[in-house]
Structures are given as C-alpha cells and as structure tokens.
PDB file of C-alpha atoms in Angstrom:
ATOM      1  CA  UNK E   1     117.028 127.630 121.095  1.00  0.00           C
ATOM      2  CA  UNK E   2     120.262 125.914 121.640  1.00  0.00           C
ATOM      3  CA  UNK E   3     121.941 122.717 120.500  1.00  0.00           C
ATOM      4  CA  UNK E   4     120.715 120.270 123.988  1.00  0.00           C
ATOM      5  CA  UNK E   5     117.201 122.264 123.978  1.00  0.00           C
ATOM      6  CA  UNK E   6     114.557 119.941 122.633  1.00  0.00           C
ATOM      7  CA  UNK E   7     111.651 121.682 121.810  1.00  0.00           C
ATOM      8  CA  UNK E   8     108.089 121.070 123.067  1.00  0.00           C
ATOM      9  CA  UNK E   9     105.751 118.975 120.737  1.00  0.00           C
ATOM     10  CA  UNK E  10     103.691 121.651 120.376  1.00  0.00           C
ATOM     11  CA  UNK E  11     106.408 123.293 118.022  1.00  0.00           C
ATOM     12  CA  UNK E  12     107.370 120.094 116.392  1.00  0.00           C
ATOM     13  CA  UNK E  13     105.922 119.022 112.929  1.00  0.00           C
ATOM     14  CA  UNK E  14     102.862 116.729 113.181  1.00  0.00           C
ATOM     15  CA  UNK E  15     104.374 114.602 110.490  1.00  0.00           C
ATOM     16  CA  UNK E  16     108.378 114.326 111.770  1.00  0.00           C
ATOM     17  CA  UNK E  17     110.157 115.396 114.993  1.00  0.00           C
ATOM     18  CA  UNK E  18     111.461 118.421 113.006  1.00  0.00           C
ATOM     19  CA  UNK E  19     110.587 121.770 114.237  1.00  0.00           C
ATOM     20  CA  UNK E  20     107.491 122.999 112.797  1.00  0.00           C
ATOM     21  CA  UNK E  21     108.214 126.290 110.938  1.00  0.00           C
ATOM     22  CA  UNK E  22     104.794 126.396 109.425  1.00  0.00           C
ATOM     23  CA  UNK E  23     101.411 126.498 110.738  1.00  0.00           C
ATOM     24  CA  UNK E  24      97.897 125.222 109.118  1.00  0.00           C
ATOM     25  CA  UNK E  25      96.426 129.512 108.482  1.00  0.00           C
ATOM     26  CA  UNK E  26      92.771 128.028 109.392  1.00  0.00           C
ATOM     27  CA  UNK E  27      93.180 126.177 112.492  1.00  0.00           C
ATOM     28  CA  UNK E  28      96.043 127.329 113.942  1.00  0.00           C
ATOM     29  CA  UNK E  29      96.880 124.494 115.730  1.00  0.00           C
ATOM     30  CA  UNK E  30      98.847 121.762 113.019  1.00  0.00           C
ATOM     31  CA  UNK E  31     102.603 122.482 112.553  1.00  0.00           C
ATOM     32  CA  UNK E  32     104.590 121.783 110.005  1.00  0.00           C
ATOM     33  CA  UNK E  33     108.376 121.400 108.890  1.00  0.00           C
ATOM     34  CA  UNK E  34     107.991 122.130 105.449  1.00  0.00           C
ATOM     35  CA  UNK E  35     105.562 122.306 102.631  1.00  0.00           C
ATOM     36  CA  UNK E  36     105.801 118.426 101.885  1.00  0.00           C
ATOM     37  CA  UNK E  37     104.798 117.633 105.176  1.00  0.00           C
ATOM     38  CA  UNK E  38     101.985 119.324 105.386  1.00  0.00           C
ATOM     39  CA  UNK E  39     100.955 117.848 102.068  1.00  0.00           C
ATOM     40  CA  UNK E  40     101.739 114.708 103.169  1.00  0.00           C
ATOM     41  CA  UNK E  41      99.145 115.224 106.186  1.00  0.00           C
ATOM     42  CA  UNK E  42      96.606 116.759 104.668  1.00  0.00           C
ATOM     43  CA  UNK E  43      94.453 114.336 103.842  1.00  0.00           C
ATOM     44  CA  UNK E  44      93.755 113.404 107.406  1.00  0.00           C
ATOM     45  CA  UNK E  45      94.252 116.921 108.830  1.00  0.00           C
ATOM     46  CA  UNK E  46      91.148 118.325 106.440  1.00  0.00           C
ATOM     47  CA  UNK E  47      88.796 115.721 107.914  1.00  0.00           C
ATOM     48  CA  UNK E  48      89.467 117.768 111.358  1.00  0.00           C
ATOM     49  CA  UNK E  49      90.474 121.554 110.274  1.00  0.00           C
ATOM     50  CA  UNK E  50      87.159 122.540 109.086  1.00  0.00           C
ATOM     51  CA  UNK E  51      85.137 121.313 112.078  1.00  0.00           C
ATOM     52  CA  UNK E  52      87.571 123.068 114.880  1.00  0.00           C
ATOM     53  CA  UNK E  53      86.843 126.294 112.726  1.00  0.00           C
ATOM     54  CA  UNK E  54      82.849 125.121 113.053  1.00  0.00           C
ATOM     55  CA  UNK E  55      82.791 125.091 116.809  1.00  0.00           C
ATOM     56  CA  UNK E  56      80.848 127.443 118.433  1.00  0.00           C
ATOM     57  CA  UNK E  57      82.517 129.426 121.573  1.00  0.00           C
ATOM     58  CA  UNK E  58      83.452 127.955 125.040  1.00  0.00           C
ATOM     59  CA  UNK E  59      80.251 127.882 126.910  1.00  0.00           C
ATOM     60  CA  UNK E  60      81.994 128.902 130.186  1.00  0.00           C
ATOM     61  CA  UNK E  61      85.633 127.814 131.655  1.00  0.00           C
ATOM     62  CA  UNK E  62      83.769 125.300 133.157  1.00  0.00           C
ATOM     63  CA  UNK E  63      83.767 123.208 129.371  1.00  0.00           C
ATOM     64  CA  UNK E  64      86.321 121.853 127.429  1.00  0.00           C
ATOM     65  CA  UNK E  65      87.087 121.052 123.963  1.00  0.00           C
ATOM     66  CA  UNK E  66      86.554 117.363 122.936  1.00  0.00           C
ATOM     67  CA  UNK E  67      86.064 115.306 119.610  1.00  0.00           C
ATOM     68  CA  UNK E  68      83.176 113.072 119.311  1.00  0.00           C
ATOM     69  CA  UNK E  69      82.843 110.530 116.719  1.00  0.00           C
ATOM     70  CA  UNK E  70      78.886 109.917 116.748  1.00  0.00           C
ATOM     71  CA  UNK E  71      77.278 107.070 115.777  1.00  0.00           C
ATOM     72  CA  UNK E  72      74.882 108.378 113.018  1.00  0.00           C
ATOM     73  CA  UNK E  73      77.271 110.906 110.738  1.00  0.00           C
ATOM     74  CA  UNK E  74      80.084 110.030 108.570  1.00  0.00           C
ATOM     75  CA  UNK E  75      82.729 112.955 110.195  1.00  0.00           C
ATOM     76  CA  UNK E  76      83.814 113.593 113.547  1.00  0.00           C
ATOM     77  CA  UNK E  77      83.559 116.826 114.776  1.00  0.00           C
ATOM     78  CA  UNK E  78      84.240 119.117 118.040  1.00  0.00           C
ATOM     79  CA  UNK E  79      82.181 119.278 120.986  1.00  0.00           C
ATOM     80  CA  UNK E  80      81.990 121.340 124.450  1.00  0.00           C
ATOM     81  CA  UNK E  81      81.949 118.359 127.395  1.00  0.00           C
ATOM     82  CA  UNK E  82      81.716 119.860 131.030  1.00  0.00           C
ATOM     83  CA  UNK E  83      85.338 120.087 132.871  1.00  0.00           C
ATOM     84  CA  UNK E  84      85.589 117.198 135.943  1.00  0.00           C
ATOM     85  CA  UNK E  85      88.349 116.887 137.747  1.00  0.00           C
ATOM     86  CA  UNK E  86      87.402 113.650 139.620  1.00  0.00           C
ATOM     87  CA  UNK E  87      87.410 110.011 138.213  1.00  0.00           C
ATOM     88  CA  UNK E  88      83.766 109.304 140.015  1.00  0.00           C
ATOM     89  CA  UNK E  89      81.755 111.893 137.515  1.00  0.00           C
ATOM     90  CA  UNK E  90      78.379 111.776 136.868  1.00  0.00           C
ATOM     91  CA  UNK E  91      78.361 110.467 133.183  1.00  0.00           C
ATOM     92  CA  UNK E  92      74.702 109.903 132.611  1.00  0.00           C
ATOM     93  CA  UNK E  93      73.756 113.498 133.664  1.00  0.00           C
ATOM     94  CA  UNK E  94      76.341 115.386 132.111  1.00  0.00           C
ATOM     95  CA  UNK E  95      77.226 113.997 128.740  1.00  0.00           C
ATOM     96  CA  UNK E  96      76.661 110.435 128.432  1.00  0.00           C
ATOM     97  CA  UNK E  97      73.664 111.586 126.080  1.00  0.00           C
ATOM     98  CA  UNK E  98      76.633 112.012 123.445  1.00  0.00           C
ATOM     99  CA  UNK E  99      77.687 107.975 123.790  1.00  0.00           C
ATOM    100  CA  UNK E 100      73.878 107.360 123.639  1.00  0.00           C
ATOM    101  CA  UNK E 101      72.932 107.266 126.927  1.00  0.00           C
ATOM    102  CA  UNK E 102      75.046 103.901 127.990  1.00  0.00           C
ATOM    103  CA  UNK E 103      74.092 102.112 131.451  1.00  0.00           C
ATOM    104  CA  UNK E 104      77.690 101.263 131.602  1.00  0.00           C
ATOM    105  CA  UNK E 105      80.627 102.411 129.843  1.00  0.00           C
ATOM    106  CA  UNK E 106      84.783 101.643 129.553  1.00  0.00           C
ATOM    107  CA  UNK E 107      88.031 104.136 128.894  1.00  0.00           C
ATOM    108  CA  UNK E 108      90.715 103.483 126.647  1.00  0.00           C
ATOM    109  CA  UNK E 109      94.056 106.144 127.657  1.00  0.00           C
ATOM    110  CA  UNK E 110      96.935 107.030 125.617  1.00  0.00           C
ATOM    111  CA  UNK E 111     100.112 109.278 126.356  1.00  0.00           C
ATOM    112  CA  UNK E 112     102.165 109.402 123.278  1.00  0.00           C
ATOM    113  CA  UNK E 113     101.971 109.254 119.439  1.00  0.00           C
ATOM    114  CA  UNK E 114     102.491 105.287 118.716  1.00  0.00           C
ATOM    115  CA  UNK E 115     104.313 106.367 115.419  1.00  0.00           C
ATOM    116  CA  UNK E 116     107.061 109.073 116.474  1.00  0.00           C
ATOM    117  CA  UNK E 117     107.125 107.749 119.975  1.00  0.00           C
ATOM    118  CA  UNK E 118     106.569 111.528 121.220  1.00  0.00           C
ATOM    119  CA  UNK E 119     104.568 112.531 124.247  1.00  0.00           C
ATOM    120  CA  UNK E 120     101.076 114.434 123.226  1.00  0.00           C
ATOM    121  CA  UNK E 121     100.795 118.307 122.636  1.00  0.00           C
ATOM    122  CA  UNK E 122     100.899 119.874 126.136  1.00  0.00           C
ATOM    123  CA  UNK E 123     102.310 116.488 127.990  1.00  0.00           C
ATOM    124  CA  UNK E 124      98.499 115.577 128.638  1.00  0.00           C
ATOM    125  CA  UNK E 125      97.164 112.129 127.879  1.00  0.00           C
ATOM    126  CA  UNK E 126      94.104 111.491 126.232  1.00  0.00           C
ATOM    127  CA  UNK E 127      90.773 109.300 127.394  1.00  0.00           C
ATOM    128  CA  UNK E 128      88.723 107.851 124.882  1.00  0.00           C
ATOM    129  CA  UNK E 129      84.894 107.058 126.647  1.00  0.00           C
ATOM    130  CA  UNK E 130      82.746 104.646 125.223  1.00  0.00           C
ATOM    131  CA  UNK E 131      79.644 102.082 125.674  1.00  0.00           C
ATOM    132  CA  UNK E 132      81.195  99.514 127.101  1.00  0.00           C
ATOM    133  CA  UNK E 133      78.806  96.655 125.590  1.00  0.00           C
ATOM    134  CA  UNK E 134      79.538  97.756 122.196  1.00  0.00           C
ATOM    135  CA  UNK E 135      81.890  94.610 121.061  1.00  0.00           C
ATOM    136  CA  UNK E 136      79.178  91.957 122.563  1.00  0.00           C
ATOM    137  CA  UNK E 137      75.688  93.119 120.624  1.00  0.00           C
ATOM    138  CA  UNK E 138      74.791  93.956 116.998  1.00  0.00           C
ATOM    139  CA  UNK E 139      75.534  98.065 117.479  1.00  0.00           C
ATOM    140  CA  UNK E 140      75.552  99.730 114.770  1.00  0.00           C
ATOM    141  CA  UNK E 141      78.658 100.491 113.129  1.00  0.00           C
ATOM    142  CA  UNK E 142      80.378 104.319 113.829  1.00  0.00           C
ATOM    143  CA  UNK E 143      79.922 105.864 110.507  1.00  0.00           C
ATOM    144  CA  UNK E 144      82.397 108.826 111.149  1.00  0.00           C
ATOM    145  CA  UNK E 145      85.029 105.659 112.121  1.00  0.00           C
ATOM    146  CA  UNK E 146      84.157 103.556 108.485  1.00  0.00           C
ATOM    147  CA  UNK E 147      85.168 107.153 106.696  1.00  0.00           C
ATOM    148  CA  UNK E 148      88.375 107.481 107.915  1.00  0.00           C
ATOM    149  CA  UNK E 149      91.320 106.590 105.661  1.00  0.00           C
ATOM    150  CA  UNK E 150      93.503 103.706 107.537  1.00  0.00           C
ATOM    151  CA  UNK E 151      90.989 101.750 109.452  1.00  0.00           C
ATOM    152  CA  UNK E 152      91.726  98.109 108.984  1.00  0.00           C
ATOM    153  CA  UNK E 153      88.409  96.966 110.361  1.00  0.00           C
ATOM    154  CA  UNK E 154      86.180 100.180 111.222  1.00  0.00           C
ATOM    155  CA  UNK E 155      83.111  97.478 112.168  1.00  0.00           C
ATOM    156  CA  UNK E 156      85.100  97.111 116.129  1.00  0.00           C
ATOM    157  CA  UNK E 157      84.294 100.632 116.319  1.00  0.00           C
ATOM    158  CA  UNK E 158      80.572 100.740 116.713  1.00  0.00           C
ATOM    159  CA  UNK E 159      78.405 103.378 118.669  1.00  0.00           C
ATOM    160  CA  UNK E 160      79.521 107.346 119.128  1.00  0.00           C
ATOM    161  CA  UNK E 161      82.759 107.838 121.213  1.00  0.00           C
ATOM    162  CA  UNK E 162      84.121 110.729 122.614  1.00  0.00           C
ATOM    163  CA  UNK E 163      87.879 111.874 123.404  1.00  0.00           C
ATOM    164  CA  UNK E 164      89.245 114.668 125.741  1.00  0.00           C
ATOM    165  CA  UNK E 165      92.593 115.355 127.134  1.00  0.00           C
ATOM    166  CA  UNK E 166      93.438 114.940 131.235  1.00  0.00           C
ATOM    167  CA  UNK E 167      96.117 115.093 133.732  1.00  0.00           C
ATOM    168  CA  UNK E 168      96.828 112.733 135.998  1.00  0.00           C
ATOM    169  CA  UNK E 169      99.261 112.589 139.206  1.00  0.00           C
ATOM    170  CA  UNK E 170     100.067 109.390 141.158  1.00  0.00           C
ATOM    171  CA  UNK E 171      96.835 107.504 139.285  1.00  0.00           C
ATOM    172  CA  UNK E 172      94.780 110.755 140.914  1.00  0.00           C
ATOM    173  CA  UNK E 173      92.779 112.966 138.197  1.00  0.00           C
ATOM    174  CA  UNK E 174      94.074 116.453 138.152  1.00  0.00           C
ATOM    175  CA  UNK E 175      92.261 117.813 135.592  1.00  0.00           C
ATOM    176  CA  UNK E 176      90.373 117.333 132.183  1.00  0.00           C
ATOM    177  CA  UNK E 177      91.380 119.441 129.395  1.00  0.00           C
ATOM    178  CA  UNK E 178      90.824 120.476 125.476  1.00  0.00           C
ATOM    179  CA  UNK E 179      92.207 118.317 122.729  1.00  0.00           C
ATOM    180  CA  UNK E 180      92.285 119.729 119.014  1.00  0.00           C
ATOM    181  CA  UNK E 181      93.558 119.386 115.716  1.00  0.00           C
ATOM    182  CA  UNK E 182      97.089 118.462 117.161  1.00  0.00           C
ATOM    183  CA  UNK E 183      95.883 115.524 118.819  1.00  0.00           C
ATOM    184  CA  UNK E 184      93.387 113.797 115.600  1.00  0.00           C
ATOM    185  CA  UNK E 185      96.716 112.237 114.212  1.00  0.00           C
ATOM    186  CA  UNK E 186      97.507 110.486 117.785  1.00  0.00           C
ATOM    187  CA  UNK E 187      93.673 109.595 118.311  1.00  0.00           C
ATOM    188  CA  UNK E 188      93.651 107.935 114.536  1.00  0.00           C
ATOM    189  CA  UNK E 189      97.397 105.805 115.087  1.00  0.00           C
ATOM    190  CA  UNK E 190      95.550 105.185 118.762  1.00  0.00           C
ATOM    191  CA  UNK E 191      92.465 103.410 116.646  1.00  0.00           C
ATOM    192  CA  UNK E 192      94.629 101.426 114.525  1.00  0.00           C
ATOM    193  CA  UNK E 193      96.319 100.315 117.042  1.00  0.00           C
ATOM    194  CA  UNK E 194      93.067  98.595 118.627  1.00  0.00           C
ATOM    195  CA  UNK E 195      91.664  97.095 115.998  1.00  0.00           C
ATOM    196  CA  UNK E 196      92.849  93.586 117.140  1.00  0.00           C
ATOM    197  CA  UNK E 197      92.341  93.533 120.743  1.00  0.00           C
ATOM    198  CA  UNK E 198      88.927  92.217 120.606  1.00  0.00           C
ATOM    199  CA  UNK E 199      89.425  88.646 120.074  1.00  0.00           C
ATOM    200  CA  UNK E 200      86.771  87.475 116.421  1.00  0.00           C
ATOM    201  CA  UNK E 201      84.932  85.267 118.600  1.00  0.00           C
ATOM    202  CA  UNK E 202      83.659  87.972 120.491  1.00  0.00           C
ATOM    203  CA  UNK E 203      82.719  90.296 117.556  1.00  0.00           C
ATOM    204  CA  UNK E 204      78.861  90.954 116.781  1.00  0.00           C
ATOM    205  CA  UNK E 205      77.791  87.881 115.030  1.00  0.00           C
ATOM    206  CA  UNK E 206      79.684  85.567 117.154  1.00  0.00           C
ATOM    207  CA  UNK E 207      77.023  85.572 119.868  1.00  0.00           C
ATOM    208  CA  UNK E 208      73.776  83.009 119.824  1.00  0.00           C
ATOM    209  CA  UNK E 209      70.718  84.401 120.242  1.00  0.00           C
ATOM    210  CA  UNK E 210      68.091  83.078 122.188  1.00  0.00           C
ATOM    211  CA  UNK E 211      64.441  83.788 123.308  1.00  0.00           C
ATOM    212  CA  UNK E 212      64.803  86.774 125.497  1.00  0.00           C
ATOM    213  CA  UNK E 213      67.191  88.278 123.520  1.00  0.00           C
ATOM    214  CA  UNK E 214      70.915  88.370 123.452  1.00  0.00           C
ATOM    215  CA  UNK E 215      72.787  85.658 125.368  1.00  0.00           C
ATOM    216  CA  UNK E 216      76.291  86.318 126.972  1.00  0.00           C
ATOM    217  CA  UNK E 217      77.874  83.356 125.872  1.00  0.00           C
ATOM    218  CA  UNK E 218      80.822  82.903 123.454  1.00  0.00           C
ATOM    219  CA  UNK E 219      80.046  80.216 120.486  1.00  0.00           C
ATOM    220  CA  UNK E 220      83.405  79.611 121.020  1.00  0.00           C
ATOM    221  CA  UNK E 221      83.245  78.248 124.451  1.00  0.00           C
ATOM    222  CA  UNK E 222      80.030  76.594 123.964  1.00  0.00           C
ATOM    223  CA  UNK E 223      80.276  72.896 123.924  1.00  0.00           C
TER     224      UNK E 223
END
C-alpha cells in the first residue's frame, strides 16, 4: 500500500484510524491496531461477538443481517430481516412483528462514526427503524438499551429497534444490506448522540391523562 493510499475502513482499527493488523479470532469482523486497542474495545465488542457467532445461517440471499435490540431482553443480538430495495416496503407483513407490530413507525440514518469522523465499513449507511409513538406514551423501557455501558439516559430508548445497513443514490434506495460487529461501535456513538433530541417535556410522564386514555397534549403548552 503506498504512502497517498488510504486504506478502506474495513482494514482500519475499530478503536483509531490506524491500520488494523489484528483481527477479533471469533467474529472475524473487529480489527485492531494493536493489542491495547483491542483491550480497550472489548468491553463493548463482547456484548456483540458472541451473538454474531449465535446466528443461525442466511435463510436465502433474499435476507440480510441486522441487529435488533428487543424490548423484553437485556442484550441485543443478530437477526435475518428480508432484503427490500424500495423505500415503500411492506413493514407490517414482513418484519414489523420484531418492533412489536407498530401502526406507524420513524427512521433515524447515519453515515459515519461520530467519534473518528470515518465513513461506515463498506461506505453503506445505516437505518435504525422504530415505533414511532415511543417518546409520547408510557412504553416500556428497551432493556438490551439500559445494559449498555455509556447510555446517558437509556429510558428515551423504549420499545425493540432494529438496524440494517443500505445504499442510497440521489435520495433513491439501492439496496439494503448486512451490518455486523464492525458497525455496533457506530450504532452505540449513534445512540449517545440522540439522547437529547427529544425535548423533557415530551418524555413519558410529561403527558396528562385523561378518560379515554392518553391525550396528545404537551403539559408544557397547556395553559
């Protein structure tokens, strides 16, 4: 590789932009530069590692590889999706029983690791799917999101949610695509990020409830 080659982020270490010389022996996926490195990561990489080994074999090349963080369990693990390759997809029917069934539901996208400022493993961006009501009722919180080290405030993050990789060309889906355990760091700096774009008035709690149930108005715009 010479001098003005910069290599892909596939072969760069998860932790630094240095070239990953070493490679995680169970997963096959993480890079490292060096021993530190990978000791440094570890702690976030095990929650991951052990569940790619888990996963059962592709279905059929018309699945991909996604992580879901349900609702009821306190780790996130892989899952087979089926591949679309339109936006207008048929949620409900194909996996929308993995957000819990949601009549409606809301995408969060991502490019790049917020901390190195790198694009993502294989230049793909990554769609995080979710129940789009889940910041305005009294959901349950996502235990798999309360278990993982460096959530400020895990109780915005209620409900299962699911991530997957895509390509996109001129705002027109390409093509939806496997994440794995090069992509958990991204999807955890990607949380943390969040946590305080849901203004407190509108967390669970801040809503008055009436008769028939849950009203949709703010206490903080009520007179």
């Amino acid at each position: 590789m010479s001098s003005s080659t910069k290599p892909t982020p596939a072969l760069l270490c998860l932790r630094c932009n240095k070239v990953g010389v070493k490679q995680c022996s169970s997963c096959a996926n993480a890079r490292y530069c060096s021993t530190q490195c990978q000791k440094q990561d570890w702690k976030q990489h095990k929650i991951i590692c052990g569940a790619f080994q888990a996963l059962e074999e592709r279905p059929s090349p018309k699945h991909i590889r996604a992580i879901l963080f349900p609702i009821d369990d306190d780790k996130p693990r892989f899952v087979w999706i089926t591949r679309y390759t339109h936006w207008f997809y048929d949620l409900k029917t194909e996996w929308g029983p993995l957000l819990g069934n949601p009549q409606s539901h809301e995408s969060q996208f991502f490019g790049q690791t917020h901390g190195l400022r790198r694009p993502l493993v294989g230049a793909k961006d990554i769609m995080v799917e979710y129940n789009s009501t889940f910041a305005l009722d009294d959901s349950p919180s996502n235990q798999s999101m309360l278990k993982l080290a460096g959530m400020k405030q895990p109780r915005r993050w209620c409900r299962s949610f699911i991530a997957h990789g895509y390509y996109e060309e001129n705002g027109k889906l390409v093509d939806t695509v496997d994440v794995n355990t090069n992509d958990f760091g991204a999807l955890m700096e990607h949380f943390n990020s969040r946590v305080d774009t849901i203004p407190k008035c509108c967390l669970p709690g801040s809503w008055r409830v009436c008769a028939e149930g849950r009203r949709n108005t703010c206490r903080k715009n009520e007179g």
